[in-house]
Amino acid sequence: MEALDYRGFERDVTALVDALVQASHCVVLTGAGASTDSGIPDFRSPGTGLWERLDPMETMSVHAFWQDPGRFYRLASETWLPPLLGARPNTVHYVLAGLEAAGLVKAVITQNIDGLHQKAGSRRVLEVHGHVRSARCTRCGRHYDLTALVQRLRQAGIGPYCTCGGPIKPGIVLFGDPMPPAFEDAVSEAARADLMVVVGSSLTVDPANSLPALAQQVIVNNLQPTWVDGRAVLRLPYPASRVWHAVADRLRALSIL
Ligand SMILES: [Zn+2]
């Protein structure tokens, strides 16, 4: 990877802090880059991507789930699921939760399924791709804790079936699933936003990547370029944890945080 250029860092953070303080309805949109410091690999990063070794349609699709629920969980337990279940929030999550408590952020829309915004204390979190906290029987609707379910499947070697016999589906949006109700709320929040800050998302996944188009102003904090950069009022091409750590320092100095 090329060395990052930090020459504009201080100036860019100042501009971000100014925008956060001036906005009346700031909404943050987070992606994989917000969780990399929590040890969750960015499945779509070039070079390191899990999907270069695995076919997403094999591991994370509705089709794969219905074809063989047992195999679906086995593959998930061997690949993308374990890092998510044990993860802890990092600076990015804690600072965003602090900004919400201080009234500077009204909502966090996240493409991540790790639940780390809630663990850090964020209250208005719209999880447009679902989450790994629970799973639900596709027949009777009974809820299950996903961590406990995965442990039970491993230890007992049984299938992911409810007491009623129905397959139990994790609470995440699989490829081929419809968008959850949280997406409608995300659209409303984006349309209300006078400022949307994109954090750690390359904006490649449909339809969540269209949300910044609805906001009045957009700021992008992502290492790679995104489609919305051309209309962004500010771009911060640095790691999210560096940026939000610096933002928190500035706001504390201003006695805002
Ligand atoms: Zn059931």
XYZ file of N, CA and C and ligand atoms in Angstrom:
772
model
N 0.829 -1.199 0.000
C 0.000 0.000 0.000
C 0.870 1.257 0.000
N 0.486 2.279 -0.720
C 1.239 3.534 -0.776
C 1.149 4.256 0.564
N 2.195 5.011 0.900
C 2.164 5.797 2.132
C 1.102 6.888 1.990
N 0.396 7.148 3.080
C -0.638 8.165 3.034
C -0.016 9.548 3.149
N -0.630 10.495 2.512
C -0.166 11.870 2.549
C -0.973 12.630 3.614
N -0.293 12.985 4.695
C -0.987 13.648 5.806
C -0.810 15.172 5.800
N -0.256 15.722 4.704
C 0.038 17.159 4.732
C -1.202 18.014 4.958
N -2.346 17.549 4.436
C -3.558 18.354 4.597
C -4.406 17.955 5.796
N -3.907 17.031 6.596
C -4.716 16.431 7.662
C -5.308 17.457 8.636
N -4.438 18.308 9.208
C -4.900 19.264 10.226
C -5.955 20.215 9.639
N -5.669 20.699 8.451
C -6.598 21.626 7.786
C -7.943 20.933 7.519
N -7.884 19.677 7.052
C -9.108 18.947 6.730
C -9.937 18.642 7.982
N -9.253 18.298 9.081
C -9.981 18.026 10.325
C -10.658 19.297 10.834
N -9.959 20.424 10.716
C -10.557 21.700 11.121
C -11.827 21.970 10.309
N -11.750 21.735 9.015
C -12.912 21.975 8.150
C -14.056 21.019 8.512
N -13.720 19.774 8.859
C -14.748 18.805 9.252
C -15.414 19.237 10.559
N -14.610 19.660 11.530
C -15.160 20.113 12.813
C -16.077 21.320 12.595
N -15.648 22.271 11.774
C -16.484 23.442 11.481
C -17.825 23.020 10.894
N -17.772 22.088 9.947
C -19.007 21.630 9.300
C -19.921 20.926 10.296
N -19.341 20.126 11.188
C -20.143 19.407 12.192
C -20.834 20.397 13.140
N -20.100 21.424 13.528
C -20.646 22.408 14.467
C -21.737 23.241 13.792
N -21.564 23.525 12.504
C -22.521 24.385 11.809
C -23.784 23.644 11.355
N -23.684 22.346 11.159
C -24.830 21.600 10.606
C -25.982 21.570 11.600
N -27.202 21.567 11.080
C -28.337 21.447 11.998
C -28.876 20.021 12.002
N -28.657 19.271 10.914
C -29.094 17.864 10.924
C -28.033 17.025 10.218
N -27.038 16.652 11.013
C -25.945 15.854 10.447
C -26.221 14.367 10.623
N -26.099 13.635 9.539
C -26.286 12.187 9.551
C -24.980 11.554 9.060
N -24.561 10.496 9.725
C -23.318 9.822 9.357
C -23.657 8.485 8.697
N -22.958 8.173 7.636
C -23.129 6.879 6.961
C -21.828 6.104 7.091
N -21.853 4.968 7.777
C -20.612 4.208 7.970
C -20.593 2.912 7.163
N -19.347 2.516 6.832
C -19.118 1.263 6.133
C -17.958 0.520 6.786
N -17.443 -0.462 6.092
C -16.434 -1.371 6.645
C -15.240 -0.657 7.275
N -14.825 0.473 6.697
C -13.660 1.194 7.191
C -13.814 1.700 8.617
N -15.065 1.827 9.093
C -15.291 2.262 10.472
C -14.971 1.138 11.450
N -14.970 -0.099 10.973
C -14.799 -1.250 11.865
C -13.472 -1.981 11.681
N -12.618 -1.507 10.771
C -11.363 -2.238 10.556
C -10.509 -2.258 11.833
N -10.539 -1.169 12.628
C -9.755 -1.139 13.866
C -10.371 -2.001 14.966
N -11.514 -2.587 14.698
C -12.107 -3.543 15.643
C -11.780 -4.973 15.218
N -10.868 -5.083 14.260
C -10.424 -6.409 13.827
C -11.359 -7.097 12.858
N -12.245 -6.308 12.239
C -13.162 -6.900 11.262
C -12.635 -6.601 9.869
N -12.242 -7.635 9.140
C -11.676 -7.381 7.812
C -12.701 -6.746 6.885
N -12.200 -5.843 6.042
C -13.075 -5.259 5.029
C -13.182 -6.275 3.899
N -14.340 -6.922 3.857
C -14.515 -8.019 2.908
C -14.357 -7.596 1.452
N -14.494 -6.282 1.205
C -14.455 -5.844 -0.186
C -13.192 -5.082 -0.560
N -12.239 -4.952 0.379
C -11.008 -4.227 0.047
C -10.214 -4.947 -1.021
N -9.667 -4.203 -1.975
C -8.853 -4.862 -2.994
C -7.638 -5.530 -2.348
N -7.313 -6.714 -2.796
C -6.122 -7.399 -2.306
C -6.353 -8.233 -1.065
N -7.083 -7.665 -0.095
C -7.296 -8.385 1.160
C -8.680 -9.016 1.198
N -9.442 -8.777 0.142
C -10.850 -9.160 0.158
C -11.103 -10.648 0.307
N -11.988 -10.932 1.223
C -12.421 -12.311 1.409
C -13.073 -12.842 0.133
N -13.733 -11.920 -0.585
C -14.470 -12.355 -1.775
C -13.568 -12.749 -2.942
N -12.249 -12.503 -2.792
C -11.364 -12.992 -3.840
C -11.117 -14.479 -3.674
N -11.375 -14.959 -2.454
C -11.195 -16.392 -2.197
C -12.538 -17.125 -2.140
N -13.583 -16.377 -1.843
C -14.891 -17.006 -1.670
C -15.922 -16.327 -2.546
N -16.836 -17.071 -3.061
C -17.921 -16.495 -3.843
C -19.029 -16.051 -2.880
N -19.352 -14.730 -2.874
C -20.392 -14.262 -1.948
C -21.718 -14.996 -2.134
N -21.981 -15.398 -3.379
C -23.236 -16.098 -3.629
C -23.238 -17.478 -2.962
N -22.009 -17.977 -2.687
C -21.877 -19.253 -1.999
C -22.117 -19.090 -0.508
N -21.691 -17.937 0.022
C -21.626 -17.816 1.473
C -22.660 -16.880 2.065
N -23.082 -15.864 1.337
C -23.940 -14.852 1.947
C -25.196 -14.561 1.140
N -25.715 -15.540 0.427
C -26.895 -15.262 -0.376
C -28.123 -16.006 0.148
N -29.266 -15.454 -0.158
C -30.534 -16.074 0.197
C -30.615 -17.469 -0.432
N -30.132 -17.560 -1.654
C -30.170 -18.829 -2.372
C -29.372 -19.889 -1.624
N -28.135 -19.503 -1.200
C -27.281 -20.453 -0.474
C -27.943 -20.866 0.837
N -28.594 -19.914 1.500
C -29.245 -20.228 2.773
C -30.351 -21.261 2.579
N -31.230 -21.016 1.614
C -32.376 -21.922 1.437
C -31.977 -23.273 0.847
N -30.895 -23.252 0.081
C -30.448 -24.494 -0.538
C -29.982 -25.483 0.531
N -29.255 -24.972 1.524
C -28.735 -25.838 2.584
C -28.383 -24.992 3.819
N -29.373 -24.773 4.709
C -29.132 -23.919 5.880
C -27.939 -24.391 6.722
N -27.753 -25.701 6.854
C -26.639 -26.225 7.651
C -25.301 -25.831 7.062
N -25.176 -25.980 5.736
C -23.940 -25.625 5.044
C -23.700 -24.117 5.125
N -24.777 -23.342 5.012
C -24.680 -21.878 5.115
C -24.014 -21.482 6.433
N -24.484 -22.055 7.548
C -23.917 -21.717 8.862
C -22.493 -22.243 9.008
N -22.230 -23.425 8.442
C -20.869 -23.973 8.527
C -19.877 -23.054 7.831
N -20.203 -22.636 6.609
C -19.331 -21.730 5.860
C -19.175 -20.394 6.592
N -20.297 -19.871 7.115
C -20.262 -18.596 7.836
C -19.351 -18.702 9.053
N -19.457 -19.821 9.775
C -18.654 -20.009 10.996
C -17.184 -20.175 10.682
N -16.878 -20.589 9.453
C -15.473 -20.780 9.073
C -14.882 -19.520 8.442
N -15.707 -18.539 8.108
C -15.190 -17.384 7.371
C -15.554 -16.046 8.005
N -16.679 -15.464 7.615
C -16.936 -14.070 7.973
C -17.581 -13.861 9.334
N -18.194 -14.869 9.905
C -18.975 -14.642 11.123
C -18.174 -14.482 12.422
N -17.155 -15.320 12.711
C -16.481 -15.214 14.011
C -15.902 -13.829 14.346
N -15.218 -13.128 13.388
C -14.688 -11.812 13.763
C -15.796 -10.832 14.174
N -16.991 -11.020 13.617
C -18.088 -10.102 13.914
C -18.655 -10.337 15.310
N -18.751 -11.591 15.712
C -19.429 -11.915 16.963
C -18.652 -11.463 18.194
N -17.305 -11.496 18.116
C -16.536 -11.128 19.307
C -16.021 -9.691 19.294
N -16.417 -8.895 18.284
C -15.790 -7.584 18.087
C -16.193 -6.548 19.132
N -15.271 -5.630 19.365
C -15.519 -4.514 20.284
C -15.412 -3.193 19.531
N -16.164 -2.170 19.991
C -16.102 -0.863 19.316
C -14.700 -0.261 19.377
N -14.401 0.612 18.422
C -13.132 1.353 18.428
C -13.416 2.853 18.514
N -12.353 3.647 18.414
C -12.463 5.110 18.528
C -13.591 5.690 17.674
N -13.701 5.201 16.442
C -14.707 5.768 15.526
C -16.102 5.623 16.128
N -16.414 4.421 16.613
C -17.744 4.182 17.193
C -17.972 5.051 18.431
N -16.958 5.123 19.313
C -17.119 5.894 20.548
C -17.263 7.388 20.274
N -16.469 7.907 19.334
C -16.567 9.338 19.047
C -17.924 9.670 18.419
N -18.397 8.822 17.519
C -19.704 9.086 16.886
C -20.824 9.032 17.932
N -20.719 8.115 18.890
C -21.716 8.051 19.973
C -21.659 9.327 20.809
N -20.437 9.811 21.068
C -20.264 11.053 21.822
C -20.833 12.255 21.079
N -20.672 12.272 19.762
C -21.201 13.370 18.948
C -22.726 13.373 18.962
N -23.313 12.191 18.996
C -24.776 12.123 19.069
C -25.242 12.656 20.427
N -24.571 12.222 21.501
C -24.938 12.684 22.844
C -24.799 14.203 22.955
N -23.825 14.776 22.234
C -23.607 16.222 22.272
C -24.536 16.973 21.308
N -25.363 16.226 20.570
C -26.330 16.845 19.666
C -25.781 17.195 18.291
N -24.545 16.806 18.002
C -23.950 17.161 16.708
C -24.273 16.158 15.603
N -24.635 14.953 15.980
C -25.032 13.930 15.000
C -26.425 13.460 15.364
N -27.312 13.409 14.367
C -28.702 13.029 14.657
C -28.954 11.540 14.458
N -28.193 10.934 13.564
C -28.413 9.507 13.306
C -27.181 8.919 12.640
N -26.981 7.628 12.854
C -25.932 6.897 12.145
C -26.627 5.853 11.271
N -26.344 5.930 9.987
C -26.814 4.887 9.076
C -25.607 3.990 8.854
N -25.748 2.693 9.043
C -24.575 1.846 8.851
C -24.846 0.687 7.908
N -23.820 0.400 7.105
C -23.868 -0.766 6.224
C -23.260 -1.969 6.942
N -22.692 -1.708 8.125
C -22.046 -2.785 8.875
C -23.080 -3.592 9.644
N -22.777 -4.862 9.829
C -23.715 -5.749 10.532
C -23.183 -6.137 11.903
N -22.063 -5.490 12.334
C -21.399 -5.890 13.577
C -22.039 -5.352 14.854
N -22.959 -4.415 14.748
C -23.642 -3.882 15.936
C -22.758 -3.024 16.829
N -21.596 -2.570 16.323
C -20.651 -1.866 17.186
C -21.070 -0.442 17.532
N -21.885 0.184 16.700
C -22.367 1.530 17.054
C -23.217 1.467 18.323
N -24.097 0.496 18.399
C -24.922 0.352 19.604
C -24.067 -0.005 20.805
N -23.084 -0.885 20.608
C -22.214 -1.267 21.726
C -21.466 -0.052 22.269
N -21.168 0.906 21.385
C -20.442 2.106 21.814
C -21.375 3.139 22.434
N -22.686 2.934 22.309
C -23.639 3.855 22.929
C -24.436 4.729 21.984
N -24.279 4.560 20.671
C -25.121 5.315 19.732
C -26.564 4.859 19.903
N -27.500 5.808 19.819
C -28.903 5.463 20.068
C -29.717 5.349 18.779
N -29.546 6.322 17.882
C -30.300 6.236 16.617
C -29.387 5.642 15.555
N -29.493 4.323 15.392
C -28.662 3.596 14.436
C -29.575 2.871 13.452
N -29.384 3.136 12.184
C -30.195 2.485 11.159
C -29.319 1.477 10.431
N -29.565 0.210 10.704
C -28.717 -0.862 10.157
C -29.338 -1.356 8.859
N -28.872 -0.783 7.754
C -29.522 -1.067 6.473
C -29.205 -2.462 5.924
N -28.191 -3.114 6.495
C -27.893 -4.501 6.086
C -28.124 -5.492 7.226
N -28.919 -5.064 8.228
C -29.234 -5.958 9.339
C -28.101 -6.041 10.347
N -28.091 -7.103 11.146
C -27.119 -7.217 12.239
C -26.961 -8.680 12.639
N -25.908 -8.923 13.463
C -25.622 -10.298 13.885
C -26.044 -10.558 15.340
N -26.886 -9.681 15.896
C -27.313 -9.916 17.284
C -28.250 -11.109 17.392
N -29.086 -11.282 16.391
C -30.094 -12.326 16.524
C -30.384 -13.019 15.196
N -31.175 -14.057 15.299
C -31.640 -14.809 14.137
C -33.116 -15.100 14.388
N -33.824 -15.471 13.331
C -35.266 -15.602 13.470
C -35.734 -16.812 12.692
N -36.646 -17.557 13.303
C -37.234 -18.705 12.613
C -38.065 -18.214 11.437
N -37.811 -18.774 10.274
C -38.517 -18.334 9.068
C -39.948 -18.860 9.023
N -40.298 -19.780 9.935
C -41.653 -20.319 9.956
C -42.521 -19.672 11.045
N -42.065 -19.732 12.313
C -42.901 -19.218 13.409
C -42.459 -17.850 13.916
N -41.285 -17.356 13.468
C -40.853 -16.013 13.851
C -40.123 -15.937 15.180
N -39.898 -17.057 15.850
C -39.213 -17.042 17.135
C -37.783 -16.500 16.980
N -37.378 -15.652 17.957
C -36.045 -15.050 17.915
C -35.020 -15.896 18.655
N -33.809 -15.913 18.129
C -32.696 -16.625 18.747
C -31.501 -15.696 18.817
N -30.678 -15.848 19.868
C -29.408 -15.134 19.944
C -28.463 -15.816 18.952
N -27.874 -15.040 18.033
C -27.085 -15.673 16.971
C -25.802 -16.330 17.504
N -25.145 -15.670 18.470
C -23.919 -16.248 19.035
C -24.220 -17.603 19.683
N -25.279 -17.642 20.481
C -25.651 -18.887 21.154
C -26.039 -19.958 20.141
N -26.729 -19.539 19.102
C -27.149 -20.491 18.072
C -25.936 -21.109 17.369
N -24.962 -20.260 17.002
C -23.773 -20.747 16.306
C -22.984 -21.710 17.193
N -22.885 -21.375 18.484
C -22.192 -22.274 19.430
C -22.897 -23.620 19.512
N -24.217 -23.551 19.589
C -25.007 -24.783 19.704
C -24.830 -25.663 18.467
N -24.797 -25.014 17.294
C -24.643 -25.767 16.044
C -23.290 -26.472 16.005
N -22.251 -25.751 16.465
C -20.899 -26.316 16.458
C -20.789 -27.475 17.429
N -21.261 -27.257 18.647
C -21.087 -28.270 19.688
C -21.947 -29.508 19.449
N -23.210 -29.260 19.107
C -24.130 -30.392 18.996
C -24.132 -31.010 17.603
N -23.564 -30.250 16.637
C -23.535 -30.763 15.274
C -24.912 -30.957 14.663
N -25.873 -30.174 15.149
C -27.230 -30.287 14.606
C -27.489 -29.180 13.584
N -28.615 -29.218 12.940
C -28.940 -28.215 11.931
C -29.562 -26.977 12.554
N -29.560 -25.845 11.780
C -30.104 -24.588 12.294
C -31.630 -24.532 12.195
N -32.281 -25.421 12.950
C -33.738 -25.476 12.854
C -34.384 -25.166 14.189
N -35.508 -24.481 14.116
C -36.319 -24.087 15.269
C -37.019 -25.323 15.853
N -37.558 -25.186 17.064
C -38.331 -26.276 17.653
C -39.546 -26.627 16.785
N -40.004 -25.654 15.988
C -41.156 -25.909 15.106
C -40.712 -26.579 13.805
N -39.399 -26.700 13.581
C -38.899 -27.329 12.364
C -38.466 -26.352 11.288
N -38.779 -25.084 11.460
C -38.427 -24.083 10.438
C -36.951 -23.713 10.485
N -36.333 -23.427 9.322
C -34.940 -22.975 9.307
C -34.813 -21.603 9.991
N -33.746 -21.427 10.759
C -33.505 -20.159 11.471
C -32.536 -19.315 10.644
N -32.990 -18.084 10.313
C -32.200 -17.220 9.421
C -31.571 -16.091 10.231
N -30.273 -15.798 10.006
C -29.653 -14.703 10.752
C -30.275 -13.356 10.394
N -30.142 -12.395 11.307
C -30.787 -11.085 11.137
C -30.084 -10.153 10.182
N -29.297 -10.691 9.260
C -28.579 -9.854 8.309
C -29.261 -9.910 6.942
N -29.021 -8.869 6.169
C -29.573 -8.821 4.820
C -28.619 -9.601 3.911
N -29.080 -10.708 3.412
C -28.259 -11.531 2.516
C -28.393 -11.025 1.087
N -27.432 -11.369 0.244
C -27.572 -11.034 -1.180
C -28.866 -11.668 -1.684
N -29.709 -10.865 -2.292
C -30.985 -11.375 -2.778
C -32.149 -11.079 -1.847
N -31.860 -10.626 -0.621
C -32.917 -10.240 0.317
C -33.444 -8.854 -0.041
N -34.702 -8.568 0.306
C -35.177 -7.184 0.174
C -34.534 -6.319 1.262
N -34.540 -5.007 1.068
C -33.996 -4.122 2.100
C -34.947 -4.105 3.291
N -34.403 -3.965 4.512
C -35.245 -3.976 5.710
C -35.930 -2.624 5.919
N -36.904 -2.545 6.844
C -37.587 -1.271 7.118
C -36.613 -0.146 7.500
N -35.476 -0.503 8.102
C -34.488 0.527 8.482
C -34.023 1.320 7.268
N -34.100 0.741 6.072
C -33.648 1.459 4.887
C -34.574 2.634 4.577
N -35.884 2.447 4.791
C -36.835 3.549 4.585
C -36.507 4.709 5.518
N -36.197 4.379 6.780
C -35.822 5.410 7.755
C -34.530 6.091 7.336
N -33.617 5.304 6.771
C -32.338 5.861 6.323
C -32.566 6.860 5.183
N -33.489 6.538 4.290
C -33.812 7.441 3.182
C -34.363 8.755 3.739
N -35.265 8.664 4.741
C -35.827 9.882 5.350
C -34.742 10.708 6.019
N -33.849 10.045 6.758
C -32.775 10.769 7.448
C -31.852 11.448 6.439
N -31.527 10.741 5.372
C -30.629 11.309 4.361
C -31.268 12.526 3.701
N -32.574 12.453 3.458
C -33.273 13.557 2.806
C -33.382 14.776 3.724
N -33.396 14.540 5.041
C -33.468 15.639 6.013
C -32.112 16.264 6.256
N -31.037 15.532 5.931
C -29.691 15.936 6.334
C -29.203 17.163 5.584
N -28.743 18.199 6.324
C -28.047 19.294 5.648
C -26.564 18.936 5.524
N -26.161 17.873 6.261
C -24.795 17.371 6.115
C -24.797 15.858 6.299
N -24.217 15.146 5.329
C -23.992 13.718 5.513
C -22.482 13.470 5.451
N -21.984 12.771 6.484
C -20.571 12.426 6.497
C -20.441 10.930 6.259
N -19.770 10.586 5.177
C -19.537 9.176 4.842
C -18.229 8.755 5.516
N -18.282 7.696 6.314
C -17.101 7.253 7.063
C -16.775 5.797 6.729
N -15.643 5.598 6.063
C -15.181 4.239 5.817
C -16.051 3.426 4.879
N -16.639 4.109 3.912
C -17.395 3.363 2.900
C -16.954 3.810 1.524
N -16.713 2.852 0.643
C -16.358 3.187 -0.735
C -17.601 3.366 -1.595
N -18.769 3.236 -0.972
C -20.052 3.466 -1.649
C -20.187 2.632 -2.925
N -19.981 1.344 -2.757
C -20.108 0.459 -3.917
C -21.329 -0.449 -3.818
N -21.935 -0.533 -2.631
C -23.029 -1.490 -2.480
C -24.399 -0.824 -2.618
N -25.124 -1.268 -3.553
C -26.474 -0.831 -3.869
C -27.464 -1.334 -2.810
N -28.502 -0.628 -2.434
C -28.820 0.763 -2.759
C -28.334 1.752 -1.716
N -27.616 1.264 -0.664
C -27.158 2.175 0.399
C -26.240 3.256 -0.166
N -25.520 2.947 -1.256
C -24.568 3.908 -1.803
C -25.254 5.104 -2.455
N -26.583 5.032 -2.624
C -27.294 6.159 -3.231
C -27.706 7.202 -2.190
N -27.614 6.867 -0.898
C -28.100 7.764 0.156
C -27.432 9.154 0.160
N -26.098 9.236 -0.063
C -25.489 10.576 -0.039
C -26.090 11.534 -1.075
N -26.648 10.998 -2.142
C -27.232 11.857 -3.172
C -28.428 12.644 -2.637
N -29.029 12.164 -1.540
C -30.224 12.814 -0.996
C -29.898 13.965 -0.051
N -28.662 13.993 0.454
C -28.298 15.013 1.442
C -27.864 16.311 0.758
N -28.048 17.436 1.485
C -27.678 18.737 0.908
C -26.181 18.861 0.661
N -25.407 18.454 1.668
C -23.941 18.538 1.579
C -23.339 17.209 1.977
N -22.227 16.855 1.346
C -21.589 15.579 1.661
C -20.102 15.797 1.964
N -19.641 15.105 3.009
C -18.212 15.045 3.326
C -17.835 13.573 3.305
N -16.699 13.244 2.718
C -16.295 11.840 2.603
C -14.981 11.588 3.337
N -15.015 10.671 4.299
C -13.796 10.203 4.975
C -13.619 8.735 4.601
N -12.858 8.523 3.531
C -12.617 7.164 3.062
C -11.266 7.121 2.366
N -10.549 6.027 2.537
C -9.215 5.927 1.939
C -9.286 5.918 0.414
N -10.238 5.161 -0.124
C -10.361 5.078 -1.579
C -11.356 6.128 -2.098
N -11.223 6.484 -3.362
C -12.196 7.403 -3.954
C -13.606 6.796 -3.975
N -14.610 7.650 -3.978
C -15.989 7.168 -4.077
C -16.702 7.928 -5.199
N -17.847 7.441 -5.612
C -18.563 8.083 -6.723
C -19.042 9.484 -6.370
N -19.198 9.738 -5.051
C -19.778 11.017 -4.643
C -18.717 12.110 -4.428
N -17.430 11.754 -4.565
C -16.346 12.709 -4.308
C -16.501 14.021 -5.098
N -16.993 13.918 -6.311
C -17.126 15.088 -7.173
C -18.042 16.148 -6.602
N -19.051 15.750 -5.824
C -19.921 16.770 -5.235
C -19.685 16.944 -3.744
N -18.662 16.261 -3.196
C -18.364 16.409 -1.771
C -17.730 17.777 -1.500
N -18.126 18.414 -0.389
C -17.534 19.710 -0.043
C -16.163 19.525 0.595
N -15.888 18.286 1.045
C -14.609 17.995 1.690
C -14.330 16.508 1.596
N -13.047 16.174 1.356
C -12.632 14.766 1.331
C -11.497 14.559 2.311
N -11.612 13.526 3.162
C -10.543 13.204 4.116
C -10.076 11.780 3.830
N -9.037 11.633 2.978
C -8.594 10.293 2.571
C -7.610 9.685 3.576
N -8.036 9.594 4.834
C -7.207 9.068 5.924
C -7.996 7.984 6.660
N -7.269 7.156 7.455
C -7.993 6.134 8.217
C -9.015 6.779 9.158
N -10.182 6.179 9.250
C -11.280 6.755 10.033
C -10.882 6.983 11.493
N -10.146 6.042 12.083
C -9.824 6.196 13.506
C -8.932 7.426 13.750
N -8.005 7.704 12.817
C -7.155 8.887 12.953
C -8.001 10.161 12.916
N -8.911 10.198 11.945
C -9.744 11.391 11.748
C -10.627 11.649 12.967
N -11.310 10.611 13.450
C -12.314 10.837 14.507
C -11.675 11.024 15.873
N -10.482 10.473 16.039
C -9.712 10.756 17.247
C -9.359 12.243 17.277
N -8.915 12.765 16.146
C -8.550 14.177 16.045
C -9.776 15.084 16.208
N -10.910 14.648 15.640
C -12.150 15.429 15.778
C -12.529 15.532 17.256
N -12.431 14.412 17.976
C -12.788 14.409 19.400
C -11.866 15.349 20.179
N -10.566 15.332 19.856
C -9.620 16.232 20.533
C -10.009 17.698 20.329
N -10.347 18.031 19.080
C -10.713 19.429 18.789
C -11.970 19.845 19.532
N -12.958 18.942 19.531
C -14.236 19.288 20.171
C -14.095 19.396 21.687
N -13.195 18.580 22.237
C -12.937 18.688 23.693
C -12.272 20.034 24.004
N -11.340 20.425 23.140
C -10.664 21.705 23.339
C -11.656 22.867 23.266
N -12.718 22.671 22.491
C -13.755 23.711 22.358
C -14.846 23.554 23.428
N -14.659 22.563 24.323
C -15.648 22.238 25.373
C -17.014 21.866 24.802
N -17.015 21.274 23.606
C -18.270 20.834 22.993
C -18.500 19.359 23.329
N -17.407 18.635 23.513
C -17.525 17.190 23.808
C -17.079 16.944 25.239
Zn -40.080 -21.783 14.511
